[in-house]
Coordinates of C-alpha atoms in Angstrom, one line a residue:
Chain M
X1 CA 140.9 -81.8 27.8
X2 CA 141.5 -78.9 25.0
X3 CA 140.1 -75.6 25.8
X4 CA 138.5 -75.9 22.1
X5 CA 137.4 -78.7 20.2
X6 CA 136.0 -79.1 16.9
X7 CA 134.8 -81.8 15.6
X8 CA 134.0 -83.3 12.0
X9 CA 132.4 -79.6 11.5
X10 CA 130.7 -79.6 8.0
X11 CA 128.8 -76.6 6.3
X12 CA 127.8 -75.4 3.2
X13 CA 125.7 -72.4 1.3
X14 CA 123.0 -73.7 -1.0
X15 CA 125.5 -76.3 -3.1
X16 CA 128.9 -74.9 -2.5
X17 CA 130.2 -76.6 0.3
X18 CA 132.8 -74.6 2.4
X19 CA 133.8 -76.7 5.2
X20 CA 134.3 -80.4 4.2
X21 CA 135.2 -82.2 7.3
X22 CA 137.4 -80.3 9.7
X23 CA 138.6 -81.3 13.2
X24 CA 140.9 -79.4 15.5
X25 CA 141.8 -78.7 19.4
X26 CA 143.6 -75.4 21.0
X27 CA 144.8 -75.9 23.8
X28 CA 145.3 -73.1 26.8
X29 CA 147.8 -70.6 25.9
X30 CA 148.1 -71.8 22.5
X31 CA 148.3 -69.7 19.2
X32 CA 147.1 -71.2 16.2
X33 CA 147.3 -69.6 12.6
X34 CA 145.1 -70.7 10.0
X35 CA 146.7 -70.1 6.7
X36 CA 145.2 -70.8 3.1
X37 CA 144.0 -69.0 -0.5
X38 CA 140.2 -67.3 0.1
X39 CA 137.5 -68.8 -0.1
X40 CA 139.4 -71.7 1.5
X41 CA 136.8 -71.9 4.2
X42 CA 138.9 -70.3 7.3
X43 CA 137.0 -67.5 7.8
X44 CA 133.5 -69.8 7.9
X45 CA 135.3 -72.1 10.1
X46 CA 135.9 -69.4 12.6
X47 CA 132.0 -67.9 12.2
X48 CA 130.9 -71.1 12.7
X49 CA 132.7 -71.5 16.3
X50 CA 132.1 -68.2 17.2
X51 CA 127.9 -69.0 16.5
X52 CA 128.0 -66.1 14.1
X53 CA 126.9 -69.1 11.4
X54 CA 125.2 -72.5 12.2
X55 CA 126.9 -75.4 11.1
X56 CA 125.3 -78.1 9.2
X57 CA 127.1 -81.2 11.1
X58 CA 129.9 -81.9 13.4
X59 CA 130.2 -80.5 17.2
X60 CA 132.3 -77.3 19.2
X61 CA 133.5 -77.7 22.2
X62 CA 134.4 -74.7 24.0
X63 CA 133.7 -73.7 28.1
X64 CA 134.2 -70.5 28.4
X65 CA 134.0 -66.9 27.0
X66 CA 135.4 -65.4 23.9
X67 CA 136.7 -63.0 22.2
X68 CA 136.7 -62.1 18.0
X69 CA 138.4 -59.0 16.1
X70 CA 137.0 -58.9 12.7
X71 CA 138.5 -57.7 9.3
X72 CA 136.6 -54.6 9.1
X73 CA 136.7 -53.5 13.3
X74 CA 133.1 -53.1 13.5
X75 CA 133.6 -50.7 16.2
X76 CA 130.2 -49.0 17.4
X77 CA 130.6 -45.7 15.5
X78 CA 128.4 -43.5 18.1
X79 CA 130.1 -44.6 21.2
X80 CA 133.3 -42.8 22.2
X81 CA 136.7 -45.5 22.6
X82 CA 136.2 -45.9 26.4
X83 CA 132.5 -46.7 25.6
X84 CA 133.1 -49.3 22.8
X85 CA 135.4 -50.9 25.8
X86 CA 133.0 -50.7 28.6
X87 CA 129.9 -51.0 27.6
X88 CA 129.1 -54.9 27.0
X89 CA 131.6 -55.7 30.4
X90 CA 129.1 -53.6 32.0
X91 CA 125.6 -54.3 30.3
X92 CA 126.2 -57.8 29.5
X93 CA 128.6 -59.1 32.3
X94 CA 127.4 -56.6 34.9
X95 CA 130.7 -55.8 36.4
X96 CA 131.6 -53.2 38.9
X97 CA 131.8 -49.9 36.8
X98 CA 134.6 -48.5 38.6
X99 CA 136.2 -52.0 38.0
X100 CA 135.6 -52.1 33.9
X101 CA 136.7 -48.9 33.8
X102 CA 140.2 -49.6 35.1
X103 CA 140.8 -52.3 33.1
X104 CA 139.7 -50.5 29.9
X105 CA 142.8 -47.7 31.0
X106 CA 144.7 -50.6 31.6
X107 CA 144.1 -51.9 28.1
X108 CA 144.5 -48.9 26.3
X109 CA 147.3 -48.2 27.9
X110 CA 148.7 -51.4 26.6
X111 CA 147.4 -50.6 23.0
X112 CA 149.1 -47.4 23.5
X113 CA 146.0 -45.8 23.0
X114 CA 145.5 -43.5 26.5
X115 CA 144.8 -40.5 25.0
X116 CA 142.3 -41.9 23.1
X117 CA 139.6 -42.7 26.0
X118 CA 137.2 -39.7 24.6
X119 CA 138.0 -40.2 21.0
X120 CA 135.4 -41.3 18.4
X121 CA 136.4 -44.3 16.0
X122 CA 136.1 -41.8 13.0
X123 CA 138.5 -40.1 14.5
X124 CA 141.5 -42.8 14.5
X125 CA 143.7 -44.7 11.8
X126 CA 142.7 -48.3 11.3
X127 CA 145.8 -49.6 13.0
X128 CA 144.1 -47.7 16.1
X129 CA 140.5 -48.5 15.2
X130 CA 141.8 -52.1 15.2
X131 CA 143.6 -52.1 18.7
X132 CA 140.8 -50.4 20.2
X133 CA 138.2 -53.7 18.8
X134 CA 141.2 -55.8 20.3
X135 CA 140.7 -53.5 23.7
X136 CA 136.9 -54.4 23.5
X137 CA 137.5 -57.9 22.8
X138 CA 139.8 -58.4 25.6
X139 CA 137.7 -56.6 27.8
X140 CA 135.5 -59.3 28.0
X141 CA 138.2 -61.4 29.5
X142 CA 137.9 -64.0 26.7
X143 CA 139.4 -67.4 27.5
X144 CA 140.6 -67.1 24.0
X145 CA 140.6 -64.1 21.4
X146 CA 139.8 -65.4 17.4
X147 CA 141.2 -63.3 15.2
X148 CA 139.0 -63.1 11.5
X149 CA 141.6 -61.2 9.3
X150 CA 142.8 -58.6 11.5
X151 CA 145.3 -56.7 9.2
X152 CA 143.8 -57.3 5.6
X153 CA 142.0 -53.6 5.9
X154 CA 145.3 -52.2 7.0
X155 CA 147.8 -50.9 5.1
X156 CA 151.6 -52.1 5.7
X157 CA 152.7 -49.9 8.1
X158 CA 149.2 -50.5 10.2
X159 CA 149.7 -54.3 9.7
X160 CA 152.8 -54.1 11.6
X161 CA 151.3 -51.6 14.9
X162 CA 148.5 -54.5 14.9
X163 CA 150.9 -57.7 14.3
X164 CA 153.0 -56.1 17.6
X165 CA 149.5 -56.4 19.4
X166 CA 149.2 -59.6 18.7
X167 CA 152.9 -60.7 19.5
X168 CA 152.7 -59.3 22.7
X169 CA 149.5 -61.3 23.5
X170 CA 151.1 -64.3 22.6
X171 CA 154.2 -63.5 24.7
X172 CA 151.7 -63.0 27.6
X173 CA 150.2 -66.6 26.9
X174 CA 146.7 -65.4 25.7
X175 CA 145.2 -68.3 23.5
X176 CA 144.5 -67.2 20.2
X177 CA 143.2 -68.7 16.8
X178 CA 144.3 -66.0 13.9
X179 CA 143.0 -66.4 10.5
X180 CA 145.5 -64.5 8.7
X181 CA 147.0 -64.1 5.3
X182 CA 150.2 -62.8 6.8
X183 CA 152.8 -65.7 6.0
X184 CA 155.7 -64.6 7.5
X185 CA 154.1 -63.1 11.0
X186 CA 152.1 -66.7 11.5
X187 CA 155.1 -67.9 11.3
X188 CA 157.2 -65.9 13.3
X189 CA 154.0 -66.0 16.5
X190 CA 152.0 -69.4 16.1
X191 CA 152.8 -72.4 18.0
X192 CA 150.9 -74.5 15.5
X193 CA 149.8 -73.9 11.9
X194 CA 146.6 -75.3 9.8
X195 CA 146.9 -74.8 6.3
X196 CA 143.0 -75.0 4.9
X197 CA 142.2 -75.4 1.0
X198 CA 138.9 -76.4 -0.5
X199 CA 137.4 -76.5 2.9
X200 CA 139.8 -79.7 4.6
X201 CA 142.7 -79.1 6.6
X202 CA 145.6 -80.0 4.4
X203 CA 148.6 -79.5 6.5
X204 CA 148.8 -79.2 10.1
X205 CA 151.7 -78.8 12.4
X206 CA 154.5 -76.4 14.0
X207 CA 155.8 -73.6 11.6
X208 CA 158.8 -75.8 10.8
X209 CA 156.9 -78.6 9.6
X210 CA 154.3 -76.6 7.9
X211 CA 156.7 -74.6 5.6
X212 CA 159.0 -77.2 5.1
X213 CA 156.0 -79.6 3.7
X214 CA 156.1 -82.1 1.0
X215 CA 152.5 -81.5 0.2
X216 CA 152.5 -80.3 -3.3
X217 CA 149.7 -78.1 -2.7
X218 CA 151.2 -76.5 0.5
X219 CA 154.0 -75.8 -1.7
X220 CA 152.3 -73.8 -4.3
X221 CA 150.8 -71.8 -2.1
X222 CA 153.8 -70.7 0.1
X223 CA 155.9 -70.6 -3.3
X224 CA 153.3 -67.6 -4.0
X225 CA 154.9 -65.6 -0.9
X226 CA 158.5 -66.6 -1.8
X227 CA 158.5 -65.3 -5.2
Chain I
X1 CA 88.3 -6.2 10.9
X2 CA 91.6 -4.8 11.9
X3 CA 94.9 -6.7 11.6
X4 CA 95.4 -7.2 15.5
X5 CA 92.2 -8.7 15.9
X6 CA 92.9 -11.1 12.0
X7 CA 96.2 -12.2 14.2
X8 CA 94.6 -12.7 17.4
X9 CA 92.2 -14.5 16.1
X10 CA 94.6 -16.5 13.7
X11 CA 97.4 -17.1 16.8
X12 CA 94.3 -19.0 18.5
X13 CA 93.5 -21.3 15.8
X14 CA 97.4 -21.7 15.8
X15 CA 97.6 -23.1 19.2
X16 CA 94.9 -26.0 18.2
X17 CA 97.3 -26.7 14.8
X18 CA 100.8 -26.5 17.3
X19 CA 98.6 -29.1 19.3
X20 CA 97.6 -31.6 16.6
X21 CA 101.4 -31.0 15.4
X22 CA 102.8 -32.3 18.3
X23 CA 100.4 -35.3 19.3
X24 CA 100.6 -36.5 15.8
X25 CA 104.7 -36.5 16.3
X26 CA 104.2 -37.9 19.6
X27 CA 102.0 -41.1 18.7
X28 CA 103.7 -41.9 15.3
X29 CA 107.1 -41.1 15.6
X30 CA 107.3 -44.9 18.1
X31 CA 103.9 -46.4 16.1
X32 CA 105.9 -45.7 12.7
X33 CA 108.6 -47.9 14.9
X34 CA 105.9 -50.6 15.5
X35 CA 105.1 -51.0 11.9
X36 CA 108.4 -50.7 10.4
X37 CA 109.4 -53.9 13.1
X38 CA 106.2 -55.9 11.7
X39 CA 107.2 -54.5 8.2
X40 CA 110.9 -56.5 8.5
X41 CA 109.1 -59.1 10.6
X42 CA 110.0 -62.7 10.0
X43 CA 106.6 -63.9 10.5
X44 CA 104.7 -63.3 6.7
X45 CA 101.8 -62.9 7.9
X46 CA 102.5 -60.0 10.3
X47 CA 104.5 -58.4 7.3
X48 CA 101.8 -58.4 5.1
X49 CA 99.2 -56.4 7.0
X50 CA 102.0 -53.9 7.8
X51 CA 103.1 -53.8 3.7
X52 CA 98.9 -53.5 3.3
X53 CA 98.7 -50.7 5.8
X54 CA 101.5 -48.6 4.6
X55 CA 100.0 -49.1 1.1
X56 CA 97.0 -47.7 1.9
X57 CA 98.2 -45.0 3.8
X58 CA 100.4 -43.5 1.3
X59 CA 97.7 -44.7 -1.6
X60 CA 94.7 -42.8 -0.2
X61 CA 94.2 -38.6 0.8
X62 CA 95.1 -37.7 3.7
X63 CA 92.0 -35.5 3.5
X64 CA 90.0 -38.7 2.6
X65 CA 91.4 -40.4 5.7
X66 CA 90.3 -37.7 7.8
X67 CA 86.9 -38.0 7.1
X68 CA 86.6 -41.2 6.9
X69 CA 88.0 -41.9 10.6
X70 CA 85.6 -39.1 11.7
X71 CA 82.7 -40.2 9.9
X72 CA 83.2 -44.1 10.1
X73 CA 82.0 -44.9 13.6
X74 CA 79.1 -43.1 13.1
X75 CA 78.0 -44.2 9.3
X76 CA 80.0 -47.8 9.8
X77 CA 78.8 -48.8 13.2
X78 CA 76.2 -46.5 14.6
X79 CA 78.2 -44.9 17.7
X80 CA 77.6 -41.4 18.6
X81 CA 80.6 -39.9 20.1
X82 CA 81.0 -36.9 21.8
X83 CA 81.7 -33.9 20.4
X84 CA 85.8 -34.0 21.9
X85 CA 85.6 -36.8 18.9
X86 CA 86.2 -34.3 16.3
X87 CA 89.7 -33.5 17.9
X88 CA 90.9 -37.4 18.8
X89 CA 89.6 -38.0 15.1
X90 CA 92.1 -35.7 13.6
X91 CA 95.0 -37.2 16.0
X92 CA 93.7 -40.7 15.0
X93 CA 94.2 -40.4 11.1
X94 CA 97.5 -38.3 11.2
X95 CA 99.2 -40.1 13.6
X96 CA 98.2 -43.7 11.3
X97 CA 99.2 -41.9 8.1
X98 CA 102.3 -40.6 9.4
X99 CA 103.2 -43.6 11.3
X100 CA 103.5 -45.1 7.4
X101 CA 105.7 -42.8 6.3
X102 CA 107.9 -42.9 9.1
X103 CA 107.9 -47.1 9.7
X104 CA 109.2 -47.1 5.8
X105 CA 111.6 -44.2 6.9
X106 CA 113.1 -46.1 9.9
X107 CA 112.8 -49.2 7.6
X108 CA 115.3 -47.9 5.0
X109 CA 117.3 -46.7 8.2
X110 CA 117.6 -49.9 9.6
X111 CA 118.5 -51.7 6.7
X112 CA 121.3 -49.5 5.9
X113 CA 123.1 -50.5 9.1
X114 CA 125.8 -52.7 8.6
X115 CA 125.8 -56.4 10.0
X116 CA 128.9 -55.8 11.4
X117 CA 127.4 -54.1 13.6
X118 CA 124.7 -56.6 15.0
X119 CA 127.9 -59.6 14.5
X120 CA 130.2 -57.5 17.2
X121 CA 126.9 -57.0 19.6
X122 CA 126.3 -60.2 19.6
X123 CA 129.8 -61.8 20.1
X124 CA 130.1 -59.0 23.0
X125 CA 126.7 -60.9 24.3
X126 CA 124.7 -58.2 23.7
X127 CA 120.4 -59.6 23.6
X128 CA 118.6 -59.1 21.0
X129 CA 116.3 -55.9 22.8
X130 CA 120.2 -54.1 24.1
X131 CA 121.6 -54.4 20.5
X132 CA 118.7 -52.8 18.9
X133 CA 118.4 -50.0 21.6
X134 CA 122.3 -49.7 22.4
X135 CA 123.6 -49.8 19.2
X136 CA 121.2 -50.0 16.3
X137 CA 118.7 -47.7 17.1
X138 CA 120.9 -44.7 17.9
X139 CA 122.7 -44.8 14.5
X140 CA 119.4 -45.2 12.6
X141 CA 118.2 -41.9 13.8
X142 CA 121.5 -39.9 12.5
X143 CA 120.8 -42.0 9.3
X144 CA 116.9 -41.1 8.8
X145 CA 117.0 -37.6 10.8
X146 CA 116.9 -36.1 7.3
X147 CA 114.0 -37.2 6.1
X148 CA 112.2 -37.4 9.5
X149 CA 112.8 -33.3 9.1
X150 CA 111.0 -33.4 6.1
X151 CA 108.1 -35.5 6.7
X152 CA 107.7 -33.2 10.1
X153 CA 108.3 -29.7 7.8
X154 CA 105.1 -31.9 5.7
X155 CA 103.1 -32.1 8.6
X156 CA 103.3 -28.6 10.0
X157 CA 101.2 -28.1 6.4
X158 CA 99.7 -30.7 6.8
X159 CA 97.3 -29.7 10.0
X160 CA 95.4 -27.5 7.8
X161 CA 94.1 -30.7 5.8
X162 CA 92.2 -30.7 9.3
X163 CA 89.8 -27.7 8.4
X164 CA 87.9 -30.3 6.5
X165 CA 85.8 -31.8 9.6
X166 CA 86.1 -28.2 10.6
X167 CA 88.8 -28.7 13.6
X168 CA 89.0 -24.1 14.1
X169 CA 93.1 -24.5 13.4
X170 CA 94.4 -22.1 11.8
X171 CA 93.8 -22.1 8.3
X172 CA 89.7 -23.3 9.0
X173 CA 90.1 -19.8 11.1
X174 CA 91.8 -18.0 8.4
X175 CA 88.9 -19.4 5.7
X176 CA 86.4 -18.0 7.5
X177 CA 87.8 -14.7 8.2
X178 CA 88.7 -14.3 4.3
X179 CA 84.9 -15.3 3.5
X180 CA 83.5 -13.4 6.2
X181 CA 85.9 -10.1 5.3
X182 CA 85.6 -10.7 1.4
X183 CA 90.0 -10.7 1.7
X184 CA 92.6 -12.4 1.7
X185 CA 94.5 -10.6 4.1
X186 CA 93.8 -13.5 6.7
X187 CA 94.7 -16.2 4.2
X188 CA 98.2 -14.0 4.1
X189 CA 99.2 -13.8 7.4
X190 CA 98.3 -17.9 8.0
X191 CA 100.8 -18.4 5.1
X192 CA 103.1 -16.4 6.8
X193 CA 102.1 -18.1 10.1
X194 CA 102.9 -21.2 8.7
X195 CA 106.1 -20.0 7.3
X196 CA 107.7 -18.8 10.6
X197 CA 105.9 -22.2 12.4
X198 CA 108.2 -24.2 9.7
X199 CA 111.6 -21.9 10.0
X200 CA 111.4 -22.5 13.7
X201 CA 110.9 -26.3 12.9
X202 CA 113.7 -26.7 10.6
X203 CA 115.6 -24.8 13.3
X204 CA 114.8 -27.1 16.0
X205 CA 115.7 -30.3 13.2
X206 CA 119.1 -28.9 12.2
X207 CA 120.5 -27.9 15.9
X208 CA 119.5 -31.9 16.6
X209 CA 121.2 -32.6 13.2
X210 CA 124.7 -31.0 14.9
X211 CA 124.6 -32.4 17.9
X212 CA 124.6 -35.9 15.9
X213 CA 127.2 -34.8 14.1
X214 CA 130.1 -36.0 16.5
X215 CA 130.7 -39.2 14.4
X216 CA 130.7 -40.4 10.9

């Protein structure tokens, strides 16, 4: 059985319908980009397996715990780095303190963040703010980490720090759905690729397939990045 | 009457305005809480007697409310109270007006937090109670610590509205000195009372103001 499964999800807001009739699996140790133009209905599609929106029809699958790094962070502004990490493990999961708080160093040490433990999130770059929320996420040890846009607050050279992240996940077999706008870096670190228009799946497949599609639509859309 | 014996007598009444000052923090500081949660509640109904309330709070005197929650058992509904009545009565109607002011306070507060922030508490698996406490609450009080400083700088002032169901704080104390004395002298030295009372306050507000001042 997949790890995820989503099935015949639909939802709308008020008359404008978002997601039309999608259906997916990820399986373990999977990465899955979903690619498309905004408003396309990716970012609902992940809200609405994450519970942060109810959808209107359709069913989710999932077992297990998870993990999501927004667009925007959403760090907690008032609690230092190492308490933005620690805290839910040890509120929500009540783990062994001395145990969260190794793993947070560990983390942050891996997000090349340890001398950051004390440090408030106003007092980091995005690219850092962002690996931090990755630290929290993974914290949590997520079954699989959903990515909503993590680079489109970012500037180039930020994108890049946060895209390494996410490669090195990937290389360490963490299952991941990334909504991303960052052609060339799904490309290079997803297994499979959904491209989403109008709230339907379009084109779904391995990054060969994908970008080398017939589908005129698909084509338009990637011919936006090529030129 | 000599000066010494104008302050003595003033510094007493002082210690009964200090003491109506702090209950009236200490009761409607969490009531404004209260009413600011039915204020936002979900439930209409519950929102409408909290929208009422704070309407008539901030609609009517003060000084009017004062009497009327010392008088109204008595005229209203026919109970004698004790004489310790007079001093729960004055607690009574500043800690209910208050608590309006500072429920539409907190109210603005909350709202200005970003749902970001409840979205990341609850994927995390926060409950409902920890993400208010853990991470809403916290950042609402850097947010509304402002104008909490100057509803409490509005209060210290305030207390004197109590010399009208003759409560002896400080200013009923300096009003019967000046009439007694034919002077204001008495009337000064409470202004100047309340003066230092208030720098000490707005002391107290803005050291709390720095040490919420280690993040944006």
């Amino acid at each position: 059985m997949s790890l995820l499964e989503v099935k015949n999800l639909k939802k709308s807001f008020d008359d404008n319908v978002v997601l039309k009739d999608i259906s997916l699996n990820v399986e373990r140790g999977e990465v899955l980009a979903i690619i498309g133009p905004s408003g396309s209905g990716k970012s609902t599609l992940l809200r609405c397996i994450t519970d942060l929106e109810q959808e209107d029809s359709g069913e989710i699958n999932f077992d297990g715990t998870f993990g999501l790094v927004f667009q925007n962070f959403n760090l907690f502004p008032h609690h230092s780095v190492m308490k933005n990490i620690t805290n839910a493990p040890i509120k929500v999961q009540k783990r062994d303190k001395s145990e969260v708080f190794e793993h947070a160093r560990k983390l942050l040490s891996q997000m090349g963040l340890s001398d950051k433990e004390d440090a408030y999130p106003c007092e980091l770059s995005g690219g850092q703010q962002q690996r931090v929320s990755i630290a929290r996420a993974l914290a949590m040890n997520p079954d699989i980490l959903f990515f909503d846009e993590p680079t489109s607050a970012l500037d180039p050279e930020l994108t890049g720090e946060i895209l390494n992240v996410i490669k090195d996940l990937a290389a360490n077999n963490m299952t991941m759905v990334i909504v991303t706008h960052e052609m060339a870096f799904a490309r290079n670190v997803a297994d499979t690729i959904i491209f989403m228009d109008g709230g339907v799946i379009v084109e779904e497949g391995t990054p060969e397939e994908v970008f080398s599609s017939d589908n005129q639509r698909m084509k338009d859309f990637l011919g936006k990045f090529y030129d | 009457m000599i000066l010494s014996k104008v302050i003595e007598l003033l510094l007493g009444g002082m210690v009964t305005s200090i003491e109506i000052f702090l209950l009236t923090l200490l009761f409607s500081l969490p009531l404004g809480l209260v009413v600011a949660g039915g204020r936002m509640s979900k439930f209409a109904p519950l929102r409408w007697i909290a929208k009422v309330y704070i309407s008539i709070m901030r609609g009517t005197p003060l000084m009017l409310q004062l009497i009327v929650v010392f008088f109204a058992p008595y005229y209203v509904f026919g109970i004698n109270l004790s004489a310790d009545y007079r001093f729960i009565a004055v607690i009574i109607a500043f800690t209910i007006n208050y608590a309006a002011y500072f429920a539409e306070i907190y109210r603005g507060g909350i709202e200005s937090i970003n749902s970001g922030q409840y979205e990341a508490a609850q994927v995390l698996g926060y409950s409902k109670f920890q993400t208010f406490f853990i991470i809403i609450l916290p950042q609402v009080f850097k947010v509304v610590l402002p104008s909490i400083t100057n509803e409490v700088i509005t209060l210290v002032k305030d207390t004197s509205l109590s010399f009208v169901i003759a409560i002896p704080e400080m200013f009923t104390v300096a009003k019967q000195i000046a009439a007694s004395e034919a002077s204001i002298a008495a009337l000064l030295v409470a202004g100047v009372f309340y003066y230092v009372f208030n720098m000490i306050v707005a002391f107290v507000m803005e050291h709390i103001e720095n040490r919420l001042d280690y993040y944006e």
